[in-house]
PDB file of C-alpha atoms and ligand atoms in Angstrom:
ATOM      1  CA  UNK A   1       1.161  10.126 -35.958  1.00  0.00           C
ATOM      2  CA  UNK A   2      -0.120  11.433 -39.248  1.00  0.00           C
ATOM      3  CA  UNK A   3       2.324  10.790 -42.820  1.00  0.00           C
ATOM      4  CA  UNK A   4       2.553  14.663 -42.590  1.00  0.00           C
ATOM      5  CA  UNK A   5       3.929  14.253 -38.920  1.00  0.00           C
ATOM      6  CA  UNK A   6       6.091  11.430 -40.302  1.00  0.00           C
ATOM      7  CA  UNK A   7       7.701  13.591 -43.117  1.00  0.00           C
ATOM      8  CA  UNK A   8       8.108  16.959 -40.697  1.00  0.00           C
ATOM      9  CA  UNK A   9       9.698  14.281 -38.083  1.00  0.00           C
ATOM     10  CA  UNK A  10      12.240  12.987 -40.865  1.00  0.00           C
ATOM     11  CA  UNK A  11      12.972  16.300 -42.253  1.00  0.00           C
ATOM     12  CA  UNK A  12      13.756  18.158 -38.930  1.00  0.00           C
ATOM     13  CA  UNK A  13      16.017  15.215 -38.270  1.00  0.00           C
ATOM     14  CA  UNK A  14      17.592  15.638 -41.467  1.00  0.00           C
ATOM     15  CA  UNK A  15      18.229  18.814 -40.641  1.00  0.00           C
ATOM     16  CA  UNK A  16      19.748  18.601 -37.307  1.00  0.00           C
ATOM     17  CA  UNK A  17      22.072  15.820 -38.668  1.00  0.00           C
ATOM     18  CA  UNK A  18      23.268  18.584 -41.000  1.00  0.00           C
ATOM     19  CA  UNK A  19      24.218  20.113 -37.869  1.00  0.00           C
ATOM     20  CA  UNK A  20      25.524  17.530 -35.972  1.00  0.00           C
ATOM     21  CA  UNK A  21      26.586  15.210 -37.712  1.00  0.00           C
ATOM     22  CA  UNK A  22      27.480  12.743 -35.272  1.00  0.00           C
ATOM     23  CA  UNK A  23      23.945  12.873 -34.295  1.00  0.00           C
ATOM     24  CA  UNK A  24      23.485   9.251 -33.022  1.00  0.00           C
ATOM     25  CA  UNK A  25      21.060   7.065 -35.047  1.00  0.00           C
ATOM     26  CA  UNK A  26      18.849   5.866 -31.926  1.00  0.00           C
ATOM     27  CA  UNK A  27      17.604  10.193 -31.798  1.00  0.00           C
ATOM     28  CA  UNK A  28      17.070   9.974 -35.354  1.00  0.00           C
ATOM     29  CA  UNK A  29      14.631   7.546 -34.600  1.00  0.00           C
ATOM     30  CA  UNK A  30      12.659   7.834 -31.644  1.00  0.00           C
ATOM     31  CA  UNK A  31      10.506   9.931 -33.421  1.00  0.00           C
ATOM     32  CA  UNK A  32       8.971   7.955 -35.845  1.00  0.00           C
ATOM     33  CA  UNK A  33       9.110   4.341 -34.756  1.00  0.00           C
ATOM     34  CA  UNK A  34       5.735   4.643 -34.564  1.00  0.00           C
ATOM     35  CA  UNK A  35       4.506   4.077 -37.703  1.00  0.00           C
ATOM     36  CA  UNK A  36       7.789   3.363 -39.645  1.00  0.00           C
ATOM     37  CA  UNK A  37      11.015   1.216 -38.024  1.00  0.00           C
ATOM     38  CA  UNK A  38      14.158   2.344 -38.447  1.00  0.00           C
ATOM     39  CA  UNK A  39      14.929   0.484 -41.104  1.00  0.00           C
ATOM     40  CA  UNK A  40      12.470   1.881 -42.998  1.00  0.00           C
ATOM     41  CA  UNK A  41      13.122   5.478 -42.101  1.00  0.00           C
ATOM     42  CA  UNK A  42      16.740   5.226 -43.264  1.00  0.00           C
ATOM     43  CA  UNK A  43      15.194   3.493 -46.889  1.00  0.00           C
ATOM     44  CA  UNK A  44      13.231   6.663 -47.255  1.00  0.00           C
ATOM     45  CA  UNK A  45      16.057   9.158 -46.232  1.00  0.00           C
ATOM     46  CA  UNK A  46      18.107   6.780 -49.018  1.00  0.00           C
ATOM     47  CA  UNK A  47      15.687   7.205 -51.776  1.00  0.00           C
ATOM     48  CA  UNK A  48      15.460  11.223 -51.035  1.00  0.00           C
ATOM     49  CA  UNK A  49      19.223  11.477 -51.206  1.00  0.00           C
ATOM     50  CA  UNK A  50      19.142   9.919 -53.949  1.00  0.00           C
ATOM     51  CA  UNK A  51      16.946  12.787 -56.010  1.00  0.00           C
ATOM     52  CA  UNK A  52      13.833   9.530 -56.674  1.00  0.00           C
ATOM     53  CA  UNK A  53      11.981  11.246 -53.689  1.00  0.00           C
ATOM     54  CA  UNK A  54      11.610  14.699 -52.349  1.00  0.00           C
ATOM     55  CA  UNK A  55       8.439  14.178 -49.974  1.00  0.00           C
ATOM     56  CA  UNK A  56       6.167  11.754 -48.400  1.00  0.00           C
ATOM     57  CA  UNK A  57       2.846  13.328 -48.649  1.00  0.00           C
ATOM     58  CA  UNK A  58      -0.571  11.966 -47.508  1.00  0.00           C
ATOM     59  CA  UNK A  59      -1.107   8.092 -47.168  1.00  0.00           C
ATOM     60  CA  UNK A  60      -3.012   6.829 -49.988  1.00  0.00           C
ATOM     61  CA  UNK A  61      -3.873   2.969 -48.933  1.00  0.00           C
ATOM     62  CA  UNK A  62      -2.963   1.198 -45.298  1.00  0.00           C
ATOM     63  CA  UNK A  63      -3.142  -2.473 -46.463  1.00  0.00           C
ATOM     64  CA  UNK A  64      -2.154  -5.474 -44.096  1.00  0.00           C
ATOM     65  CA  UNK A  65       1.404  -5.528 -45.558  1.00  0.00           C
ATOM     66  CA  UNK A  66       2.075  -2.959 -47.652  1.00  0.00           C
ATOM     67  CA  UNK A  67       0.912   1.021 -46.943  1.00  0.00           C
ATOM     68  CA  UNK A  68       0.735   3.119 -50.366  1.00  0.00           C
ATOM     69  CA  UNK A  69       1.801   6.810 -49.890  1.00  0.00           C
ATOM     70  CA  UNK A  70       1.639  10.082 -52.058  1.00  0.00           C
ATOM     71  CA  UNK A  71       4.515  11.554 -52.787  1.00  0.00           C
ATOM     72  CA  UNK A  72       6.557  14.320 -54.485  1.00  0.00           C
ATOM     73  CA  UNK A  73       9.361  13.705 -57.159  1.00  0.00           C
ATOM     74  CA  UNK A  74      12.313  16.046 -57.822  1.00  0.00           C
ATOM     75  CA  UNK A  75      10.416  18.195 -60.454  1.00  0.00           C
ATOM     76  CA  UNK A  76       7.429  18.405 -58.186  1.00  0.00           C
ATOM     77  CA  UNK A  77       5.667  15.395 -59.749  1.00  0.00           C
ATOM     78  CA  UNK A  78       2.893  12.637 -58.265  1.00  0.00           C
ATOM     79  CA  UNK A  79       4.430   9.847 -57.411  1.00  0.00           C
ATOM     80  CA  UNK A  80       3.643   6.639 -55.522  1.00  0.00           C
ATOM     81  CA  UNK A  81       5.611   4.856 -53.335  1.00  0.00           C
ATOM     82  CA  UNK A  82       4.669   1.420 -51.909  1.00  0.00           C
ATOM     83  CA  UNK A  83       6.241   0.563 -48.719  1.00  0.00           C
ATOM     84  CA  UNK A  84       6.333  -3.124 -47.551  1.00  0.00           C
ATOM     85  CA  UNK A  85       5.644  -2.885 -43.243  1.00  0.00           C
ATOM     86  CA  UNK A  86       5.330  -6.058 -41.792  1.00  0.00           C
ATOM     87  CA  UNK A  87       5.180  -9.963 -43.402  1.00  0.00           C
ATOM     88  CA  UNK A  88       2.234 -11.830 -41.343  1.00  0.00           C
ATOM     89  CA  UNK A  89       2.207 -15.533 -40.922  1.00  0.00           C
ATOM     90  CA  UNK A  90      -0.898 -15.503 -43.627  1.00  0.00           C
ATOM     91  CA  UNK A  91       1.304 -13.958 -46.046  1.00  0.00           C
ATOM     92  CA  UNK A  92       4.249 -15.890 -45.333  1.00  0.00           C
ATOM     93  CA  UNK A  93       1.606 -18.954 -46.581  1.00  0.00           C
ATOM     94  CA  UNK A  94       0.108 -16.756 -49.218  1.00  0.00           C
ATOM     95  CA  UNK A  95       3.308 -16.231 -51.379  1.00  0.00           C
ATOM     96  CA  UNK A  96       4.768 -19.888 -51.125  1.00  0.00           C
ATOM     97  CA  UNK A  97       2.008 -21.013 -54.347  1.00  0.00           C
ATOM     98  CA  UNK A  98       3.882 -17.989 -56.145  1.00  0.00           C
ATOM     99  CA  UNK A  99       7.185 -18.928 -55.296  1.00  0.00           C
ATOM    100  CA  UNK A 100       7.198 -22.575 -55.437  1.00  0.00           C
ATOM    101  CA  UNK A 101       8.409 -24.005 -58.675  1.00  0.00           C
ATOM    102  CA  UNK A 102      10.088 -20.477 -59.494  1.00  0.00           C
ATOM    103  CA  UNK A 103      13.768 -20.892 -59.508  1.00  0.00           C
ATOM    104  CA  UNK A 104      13.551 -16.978 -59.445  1.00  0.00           C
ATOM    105  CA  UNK A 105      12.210 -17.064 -56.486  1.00  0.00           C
ATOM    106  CA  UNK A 106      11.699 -20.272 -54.747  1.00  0.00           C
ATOM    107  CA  UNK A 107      14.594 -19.468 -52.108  1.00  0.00           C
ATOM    108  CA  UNK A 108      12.800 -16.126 -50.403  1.00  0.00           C
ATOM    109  CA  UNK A 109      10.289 -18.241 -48.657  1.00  0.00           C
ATOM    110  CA  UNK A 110      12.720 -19.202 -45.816  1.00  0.00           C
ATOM    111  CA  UNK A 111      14.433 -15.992 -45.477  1.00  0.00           C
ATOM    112  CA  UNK A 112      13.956 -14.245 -42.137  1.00  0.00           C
ATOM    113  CA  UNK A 113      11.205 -11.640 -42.023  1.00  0.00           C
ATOM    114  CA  UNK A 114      13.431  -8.619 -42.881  1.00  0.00           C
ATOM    115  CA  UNK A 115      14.820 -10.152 -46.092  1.00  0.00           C
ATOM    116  CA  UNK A 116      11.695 -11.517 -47.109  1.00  0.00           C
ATOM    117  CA  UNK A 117      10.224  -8.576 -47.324  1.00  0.00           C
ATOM    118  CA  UNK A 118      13.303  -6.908 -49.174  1.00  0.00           C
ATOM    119  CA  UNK A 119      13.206  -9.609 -52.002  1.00  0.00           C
ATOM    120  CA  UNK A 120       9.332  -9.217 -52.449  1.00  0.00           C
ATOM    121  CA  UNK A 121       9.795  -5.404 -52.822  1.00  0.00           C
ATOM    122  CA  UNK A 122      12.784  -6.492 -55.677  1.00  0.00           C
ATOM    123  CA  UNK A 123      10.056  -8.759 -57.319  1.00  0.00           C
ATOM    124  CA  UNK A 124       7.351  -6.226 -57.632  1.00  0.00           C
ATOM    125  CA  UNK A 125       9.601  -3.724 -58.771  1.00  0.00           C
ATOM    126  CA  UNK A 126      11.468  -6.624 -61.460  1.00  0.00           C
ATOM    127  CA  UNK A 127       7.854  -7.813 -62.799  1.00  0.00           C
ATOM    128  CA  UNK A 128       6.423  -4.174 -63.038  1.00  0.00           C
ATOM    129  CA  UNK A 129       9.564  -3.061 -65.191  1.00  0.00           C
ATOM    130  CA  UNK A 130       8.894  -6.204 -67.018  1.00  0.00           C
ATOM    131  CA  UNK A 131       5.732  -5.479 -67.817  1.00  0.00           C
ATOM    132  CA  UNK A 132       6.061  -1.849 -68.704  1.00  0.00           C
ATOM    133  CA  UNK A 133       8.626  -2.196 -71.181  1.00  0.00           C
ATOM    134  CA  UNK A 134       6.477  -4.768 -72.823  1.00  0.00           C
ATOM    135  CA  UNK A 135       3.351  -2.138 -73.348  1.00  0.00           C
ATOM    136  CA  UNK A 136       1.341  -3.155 -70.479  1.00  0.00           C
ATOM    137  CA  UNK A 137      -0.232  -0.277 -68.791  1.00  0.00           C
ATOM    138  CA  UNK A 138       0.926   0.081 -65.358  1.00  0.00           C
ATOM    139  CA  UNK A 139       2.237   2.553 -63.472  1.00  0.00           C
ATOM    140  CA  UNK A 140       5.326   3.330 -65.104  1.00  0.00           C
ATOM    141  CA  UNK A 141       8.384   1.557 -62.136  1.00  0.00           C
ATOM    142  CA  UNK A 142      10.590   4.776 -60.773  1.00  0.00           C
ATOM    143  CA  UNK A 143      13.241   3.393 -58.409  1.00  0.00           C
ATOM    144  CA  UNK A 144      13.533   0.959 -55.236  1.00  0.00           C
ATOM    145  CA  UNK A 145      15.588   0.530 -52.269  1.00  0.00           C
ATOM    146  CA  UNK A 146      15.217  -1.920 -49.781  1.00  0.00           C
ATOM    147  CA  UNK A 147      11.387  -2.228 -48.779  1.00  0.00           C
ATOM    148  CA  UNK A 148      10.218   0.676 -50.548  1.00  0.00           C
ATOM    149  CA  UNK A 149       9.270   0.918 -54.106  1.00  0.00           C
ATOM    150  CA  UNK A 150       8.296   4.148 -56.311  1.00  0.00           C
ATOM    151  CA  UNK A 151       6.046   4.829 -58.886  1.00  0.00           C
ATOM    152  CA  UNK A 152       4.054   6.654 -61.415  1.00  0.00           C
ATOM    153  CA  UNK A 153       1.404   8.008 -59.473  1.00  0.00           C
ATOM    154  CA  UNK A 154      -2.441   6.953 -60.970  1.00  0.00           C
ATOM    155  CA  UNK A 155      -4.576  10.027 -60.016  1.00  0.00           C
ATOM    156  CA  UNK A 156      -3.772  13.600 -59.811  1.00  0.00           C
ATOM    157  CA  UNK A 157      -3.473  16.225 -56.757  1.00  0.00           C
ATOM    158  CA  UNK A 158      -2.642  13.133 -54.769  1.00  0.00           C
ATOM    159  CA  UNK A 159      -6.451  12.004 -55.139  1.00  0.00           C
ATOM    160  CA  UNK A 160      -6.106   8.457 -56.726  1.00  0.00           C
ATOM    161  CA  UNK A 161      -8.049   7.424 -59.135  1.00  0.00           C
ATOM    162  CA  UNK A 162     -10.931   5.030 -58.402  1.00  0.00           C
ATOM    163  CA  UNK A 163     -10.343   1.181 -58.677  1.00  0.00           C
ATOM    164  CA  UNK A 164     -12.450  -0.567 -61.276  1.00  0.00           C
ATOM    165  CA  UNK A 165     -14.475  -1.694 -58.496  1.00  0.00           C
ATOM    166  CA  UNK A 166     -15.518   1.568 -56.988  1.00  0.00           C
ATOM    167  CA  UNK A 167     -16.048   3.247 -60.522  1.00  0.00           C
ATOM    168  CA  UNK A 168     -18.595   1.029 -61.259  1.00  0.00           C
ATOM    169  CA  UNK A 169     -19.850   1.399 -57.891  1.00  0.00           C
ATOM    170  CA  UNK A 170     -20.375   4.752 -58.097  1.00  0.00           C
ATOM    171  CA  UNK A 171     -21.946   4.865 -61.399  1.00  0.00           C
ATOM    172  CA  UNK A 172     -18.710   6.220 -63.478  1.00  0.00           C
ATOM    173  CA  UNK A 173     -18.501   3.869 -66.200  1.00  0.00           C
ATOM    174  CA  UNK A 174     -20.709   4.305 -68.585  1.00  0.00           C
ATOM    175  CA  UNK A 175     -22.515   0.206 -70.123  1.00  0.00           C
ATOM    176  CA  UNK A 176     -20.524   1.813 -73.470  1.00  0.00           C
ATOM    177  CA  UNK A 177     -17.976   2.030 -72.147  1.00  0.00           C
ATOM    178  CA  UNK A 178     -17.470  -1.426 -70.346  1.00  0.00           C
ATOM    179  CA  UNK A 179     -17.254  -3.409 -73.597  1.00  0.00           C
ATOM    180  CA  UNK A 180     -14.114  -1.266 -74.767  1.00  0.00           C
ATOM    181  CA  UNK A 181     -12.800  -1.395 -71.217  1.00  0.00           C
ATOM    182  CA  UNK A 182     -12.955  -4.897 -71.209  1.00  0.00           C
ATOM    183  CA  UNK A 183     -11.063  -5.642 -74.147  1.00  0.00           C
ATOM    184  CA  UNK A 184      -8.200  -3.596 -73.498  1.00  0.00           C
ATOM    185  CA  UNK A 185      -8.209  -5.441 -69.889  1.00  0.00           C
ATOM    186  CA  UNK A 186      -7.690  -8.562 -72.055  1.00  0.00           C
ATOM    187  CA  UNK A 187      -5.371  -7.186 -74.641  1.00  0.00           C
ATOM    188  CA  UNK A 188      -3.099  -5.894 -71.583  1.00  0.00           C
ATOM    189  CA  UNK A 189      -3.319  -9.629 -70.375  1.00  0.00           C
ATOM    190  CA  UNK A 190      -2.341 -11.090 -73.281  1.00  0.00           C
ATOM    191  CA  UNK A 191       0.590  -8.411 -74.182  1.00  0.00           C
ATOM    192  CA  UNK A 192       1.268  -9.291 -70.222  1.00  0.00           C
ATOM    193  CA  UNK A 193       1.301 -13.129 -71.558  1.00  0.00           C
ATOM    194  CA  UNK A 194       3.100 -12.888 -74.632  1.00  0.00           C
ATOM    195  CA  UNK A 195       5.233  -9.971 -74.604  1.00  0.00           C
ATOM    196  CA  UNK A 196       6.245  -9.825 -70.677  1.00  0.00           C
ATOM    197  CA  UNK A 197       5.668 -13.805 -70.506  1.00  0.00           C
ATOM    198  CA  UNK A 198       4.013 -13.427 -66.972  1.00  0.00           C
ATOM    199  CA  UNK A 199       0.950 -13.944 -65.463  1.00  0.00           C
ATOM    200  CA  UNK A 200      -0.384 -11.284 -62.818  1.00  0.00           C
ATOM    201  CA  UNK A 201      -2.326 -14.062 -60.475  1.00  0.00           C
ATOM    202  CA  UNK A 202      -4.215 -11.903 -58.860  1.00  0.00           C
ATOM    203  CA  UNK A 203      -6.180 -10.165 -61.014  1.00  0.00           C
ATOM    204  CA  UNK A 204      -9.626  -8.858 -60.423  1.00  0.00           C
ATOM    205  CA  UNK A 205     -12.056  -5.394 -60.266  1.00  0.00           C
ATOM    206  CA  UNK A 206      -9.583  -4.532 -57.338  1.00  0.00           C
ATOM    207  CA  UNK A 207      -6.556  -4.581 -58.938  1.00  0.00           C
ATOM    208  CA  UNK A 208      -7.144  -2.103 -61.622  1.00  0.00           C
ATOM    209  CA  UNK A 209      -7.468   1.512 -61.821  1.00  0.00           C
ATOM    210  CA  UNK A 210      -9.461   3.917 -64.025  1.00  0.00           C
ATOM    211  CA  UNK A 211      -7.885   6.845 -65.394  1.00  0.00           C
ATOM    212  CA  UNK A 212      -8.845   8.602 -68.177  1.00  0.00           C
ATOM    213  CA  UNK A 213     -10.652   6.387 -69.056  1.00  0.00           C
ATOM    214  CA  UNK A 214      -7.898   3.690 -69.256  1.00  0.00           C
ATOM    215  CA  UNK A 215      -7.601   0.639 -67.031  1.00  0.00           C
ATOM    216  CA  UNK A 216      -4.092   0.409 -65.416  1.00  0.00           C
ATOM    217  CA  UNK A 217      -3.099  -2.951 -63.673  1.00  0.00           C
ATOM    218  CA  UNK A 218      -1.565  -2.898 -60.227  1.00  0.00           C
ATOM    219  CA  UNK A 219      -0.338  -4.714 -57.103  1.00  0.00           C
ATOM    220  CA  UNK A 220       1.916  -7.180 -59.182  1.00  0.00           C
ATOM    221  CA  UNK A 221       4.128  -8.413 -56.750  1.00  0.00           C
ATOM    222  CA  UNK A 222       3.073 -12.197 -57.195  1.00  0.00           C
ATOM    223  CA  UNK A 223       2.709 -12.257 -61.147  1.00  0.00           C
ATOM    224  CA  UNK A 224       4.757 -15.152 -62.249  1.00  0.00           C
ATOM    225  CA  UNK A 225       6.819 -16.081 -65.313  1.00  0.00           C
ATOM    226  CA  UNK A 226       4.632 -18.093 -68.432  1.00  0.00           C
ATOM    227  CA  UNK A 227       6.461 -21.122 -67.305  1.00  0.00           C
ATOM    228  CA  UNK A 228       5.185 -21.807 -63.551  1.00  0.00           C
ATOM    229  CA  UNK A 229       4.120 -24.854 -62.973  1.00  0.00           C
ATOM    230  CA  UNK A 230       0.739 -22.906 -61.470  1.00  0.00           C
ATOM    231  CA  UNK A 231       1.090 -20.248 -64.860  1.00  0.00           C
ATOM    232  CA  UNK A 232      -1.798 -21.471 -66.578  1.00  0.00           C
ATOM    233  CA  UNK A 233      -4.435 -21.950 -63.869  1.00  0.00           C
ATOM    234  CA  UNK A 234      -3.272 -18.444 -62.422  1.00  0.00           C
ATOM    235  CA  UNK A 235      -3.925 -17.383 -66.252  1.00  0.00           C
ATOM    236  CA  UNK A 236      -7.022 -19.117 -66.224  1.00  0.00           C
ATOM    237  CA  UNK A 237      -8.639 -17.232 -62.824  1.00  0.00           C
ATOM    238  CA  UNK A 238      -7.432 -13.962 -64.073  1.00  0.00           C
ATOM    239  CA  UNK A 239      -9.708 -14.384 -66.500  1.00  0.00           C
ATOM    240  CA  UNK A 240     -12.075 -15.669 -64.620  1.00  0.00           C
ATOM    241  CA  UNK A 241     -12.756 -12.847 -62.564  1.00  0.00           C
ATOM    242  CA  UNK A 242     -12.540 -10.343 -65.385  1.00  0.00           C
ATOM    243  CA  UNK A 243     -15.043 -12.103 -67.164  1.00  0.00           C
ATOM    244  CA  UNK A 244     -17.516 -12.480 -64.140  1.00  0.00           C
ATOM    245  CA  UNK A 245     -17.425  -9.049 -63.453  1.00  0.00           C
ATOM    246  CA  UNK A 246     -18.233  -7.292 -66.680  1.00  0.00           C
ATOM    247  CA  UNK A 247     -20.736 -10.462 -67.304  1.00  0.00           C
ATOM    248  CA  UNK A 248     -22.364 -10.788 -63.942  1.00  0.00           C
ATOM    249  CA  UNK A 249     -21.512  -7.217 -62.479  1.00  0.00           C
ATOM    250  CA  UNK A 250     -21.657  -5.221 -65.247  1.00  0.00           C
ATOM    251  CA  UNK A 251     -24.364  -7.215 -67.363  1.00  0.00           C
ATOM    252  CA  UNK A 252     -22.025  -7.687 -70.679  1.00  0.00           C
ATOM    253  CA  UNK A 253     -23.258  -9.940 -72.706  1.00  0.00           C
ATOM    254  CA  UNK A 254     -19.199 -11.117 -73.716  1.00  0.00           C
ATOM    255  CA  UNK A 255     -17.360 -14.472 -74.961  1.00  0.00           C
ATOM    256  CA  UNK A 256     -17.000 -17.243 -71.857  1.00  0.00           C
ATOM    257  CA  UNK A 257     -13.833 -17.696 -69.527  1.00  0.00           C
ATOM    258  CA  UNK A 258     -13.025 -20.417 -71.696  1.00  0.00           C
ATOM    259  CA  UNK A 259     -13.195 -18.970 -75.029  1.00  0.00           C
ATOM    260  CA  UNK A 260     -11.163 -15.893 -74.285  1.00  0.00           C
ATOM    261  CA  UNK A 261      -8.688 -18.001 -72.175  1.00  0.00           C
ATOM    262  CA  UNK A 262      -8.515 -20.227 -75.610  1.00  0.00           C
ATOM    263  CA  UNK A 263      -7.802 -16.865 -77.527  1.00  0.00           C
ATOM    264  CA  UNK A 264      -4.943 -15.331 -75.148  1.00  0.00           C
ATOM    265  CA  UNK A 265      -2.938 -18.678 -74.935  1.00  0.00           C
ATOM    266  CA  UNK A 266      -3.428 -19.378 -78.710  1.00  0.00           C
ATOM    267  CA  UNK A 267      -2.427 -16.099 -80.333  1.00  0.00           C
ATOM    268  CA  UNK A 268       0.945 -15.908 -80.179  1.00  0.00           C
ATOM    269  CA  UNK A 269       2.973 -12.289 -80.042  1.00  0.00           C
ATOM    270  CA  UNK A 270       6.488 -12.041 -79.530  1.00  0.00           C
ATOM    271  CA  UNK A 271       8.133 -11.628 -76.284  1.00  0.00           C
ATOM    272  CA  UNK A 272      10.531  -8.437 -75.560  1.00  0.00           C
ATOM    273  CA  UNK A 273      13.958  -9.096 -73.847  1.00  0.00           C
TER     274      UNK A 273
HETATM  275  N1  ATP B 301       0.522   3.792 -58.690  1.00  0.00           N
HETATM  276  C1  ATP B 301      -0.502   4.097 -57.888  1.00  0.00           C
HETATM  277  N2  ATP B 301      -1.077   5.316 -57.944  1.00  0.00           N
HETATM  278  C2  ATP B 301      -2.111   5.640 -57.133  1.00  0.00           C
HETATM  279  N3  ATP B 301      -2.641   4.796 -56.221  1.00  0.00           N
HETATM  280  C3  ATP B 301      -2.106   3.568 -56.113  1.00  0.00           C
HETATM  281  C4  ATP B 301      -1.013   3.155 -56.925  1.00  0.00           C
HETATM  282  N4  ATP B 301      -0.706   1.871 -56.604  1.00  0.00           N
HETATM  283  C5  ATP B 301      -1.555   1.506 -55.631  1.00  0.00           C
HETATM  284  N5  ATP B 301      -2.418   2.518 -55.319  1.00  0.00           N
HETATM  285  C6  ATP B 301      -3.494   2.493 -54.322  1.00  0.00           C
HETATM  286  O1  ATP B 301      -3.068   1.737 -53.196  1.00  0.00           O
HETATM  287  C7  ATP B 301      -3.898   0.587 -53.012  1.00  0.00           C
HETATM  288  C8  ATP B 301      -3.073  -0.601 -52.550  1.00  0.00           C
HETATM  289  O2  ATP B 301      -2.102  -0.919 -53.531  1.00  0.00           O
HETATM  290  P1  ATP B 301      -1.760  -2.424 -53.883  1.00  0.00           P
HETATM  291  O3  ATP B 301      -2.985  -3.129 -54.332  1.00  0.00           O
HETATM  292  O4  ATP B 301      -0.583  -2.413 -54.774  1.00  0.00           O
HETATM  293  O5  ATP B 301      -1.268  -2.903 -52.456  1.00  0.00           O
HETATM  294  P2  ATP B 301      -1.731  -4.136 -51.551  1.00  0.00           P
HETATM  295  O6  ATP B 301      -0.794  -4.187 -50.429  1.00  0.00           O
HETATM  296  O7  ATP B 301      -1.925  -5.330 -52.356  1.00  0.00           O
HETATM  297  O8  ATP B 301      -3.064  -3.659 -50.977  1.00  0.00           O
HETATM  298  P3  ATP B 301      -4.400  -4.498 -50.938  1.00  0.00           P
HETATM  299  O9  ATP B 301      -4.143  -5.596 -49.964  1.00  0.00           O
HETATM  300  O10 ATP B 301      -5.357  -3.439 -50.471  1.00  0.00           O
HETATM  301  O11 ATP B 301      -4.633  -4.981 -52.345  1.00  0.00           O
HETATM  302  C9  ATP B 301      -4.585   0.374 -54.343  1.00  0.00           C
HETATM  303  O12 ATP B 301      -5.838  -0.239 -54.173  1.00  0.00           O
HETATM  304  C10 ATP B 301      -4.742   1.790 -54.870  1.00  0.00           C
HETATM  305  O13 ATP B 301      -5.870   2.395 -54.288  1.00  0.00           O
HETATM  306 MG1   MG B 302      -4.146  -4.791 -54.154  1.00  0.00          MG
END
């Protein structure tokens, strides 16, 4: 079943619940257990009733976890809403380095599957807000409700833009370009360091967007707070693989992992409450 079959499913539903009201929850669902549980379904109905969504359009991303959709807001807007599916036994393993050592955190890596995935959603959502009312550029965080999370949308039409990775793939950024591109990458790091006091910890070309000729960071979900026991390698590979891209990708003849990694931890900015 297609999103669009998804969305015409929920909203005939919808409307024959109007009708009958007493409308038993098992016919709501039949339909599309397919693709979404029930669970799920009901999140989405939540977040439409209240006014954060208005439709699911076309799915954007279908990742092993997570699926990213296009959607419409209540004034017709993009928006784009991340919906956590499933938690695999690799990603179970995958979050406990993030987790462990945050007293945030440290407690979701037991919970049962459902719950899990609820508090993960509650993370991204808490370190994107974080980092947006700091001045990092990310899409800006809209609401959340159990295992779905909405946000700006990147892109326009419901055509996302292209990851760093694919616009340099196909030729879009110009070798002018890349050196300012790369510095505000950094700057957005370090206001992410100072001013947010977290580290992303898993950033690379494939976590960042291009959009008008801006990079915007995404897919925080595991970023951790400045004091992690893990915060300053995590820092340190971020760089890393920003560095190695513009230098070995991109041919950018630009300071060494080290050297900028010296800069970020040793020019202190204020952090924002
Ligand atoms: N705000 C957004 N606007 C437009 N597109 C987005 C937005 N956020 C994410 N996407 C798209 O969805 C994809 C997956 O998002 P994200 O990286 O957050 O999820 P993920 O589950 O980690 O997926 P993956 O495993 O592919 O990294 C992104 O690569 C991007 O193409
Ligand atoms: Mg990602």
């Amino acid at each position: 079943m297609s999103p669009n079959d998804v969305e015409k499913h929920i909203e005939i539903e919808l409307r024959k619940r109007e009708r009958e009201p007493r409308l038993k929850d098992k016919d709501l669902f039949e339909v599309v257990e397919e693709v979404f549980d029930r669970r799920t379904v009901l999140a989405v109905i939540e977040l439409k009733r209240r006014g954060c969504i208005k439709q699911l359009k076309g799915v954007i991303s279908a990742g092993k976890e997570a699926r990213v959709y296009w959607a419409k807001g209540p004034e017709n807007n993009d928006l784009a809403v991340k919906i956590y599916l499933t938690v695999t036994a690799e990603f179970r393993k995958s979050i406990w380095k993030y987790i462990k050592g945050d007293p945030r955190y440290e407690w979701i890596g037991n919970l049962p599957r459902h719950k899990l995935i609820m508090a993960w959603t509650r993370k991204e959502f808490s370190n994107l807000k974080r980092m947006y009312n700091a001045g990092v550029r990310v899409p800006k965080p809209i609401c959340f409700y159990q295992n779905v999370l909405v946000m700006e949308f990147i892109g326009e039409n419901g055509v996302r833009a292209p990851l760093l990775k694919e616009a340099v793939e196909q030729g879009e950024l110009e070798k002018s370009d890349a050196e300012k591109l790369f510095w505000d990458i950094i700057e957005n790091i370090k206001t992410m360091y100072w001013r947010a006091g977290l580290v992303h910890a898993d950033l690379s070309e494939y976590n960042i967007m291009l959009w008008n000729g801006k990079p915007y960071i995404i897919d925080v979900s595991q970023a951790v707070r400045v004091d992690h026991p893990h915060a300053q390698s995590f820092l340190y590979r971020d760089i890393y693989n920003i560095v190695r891209f513009f230098s070995e990708d991109l041919g950018l003849d630009i300071p060494s992992a080290d050297e900028i990694y010296e800069d970020i931890t040793s020019s202190e900015v204020n952090e924002v409450e």
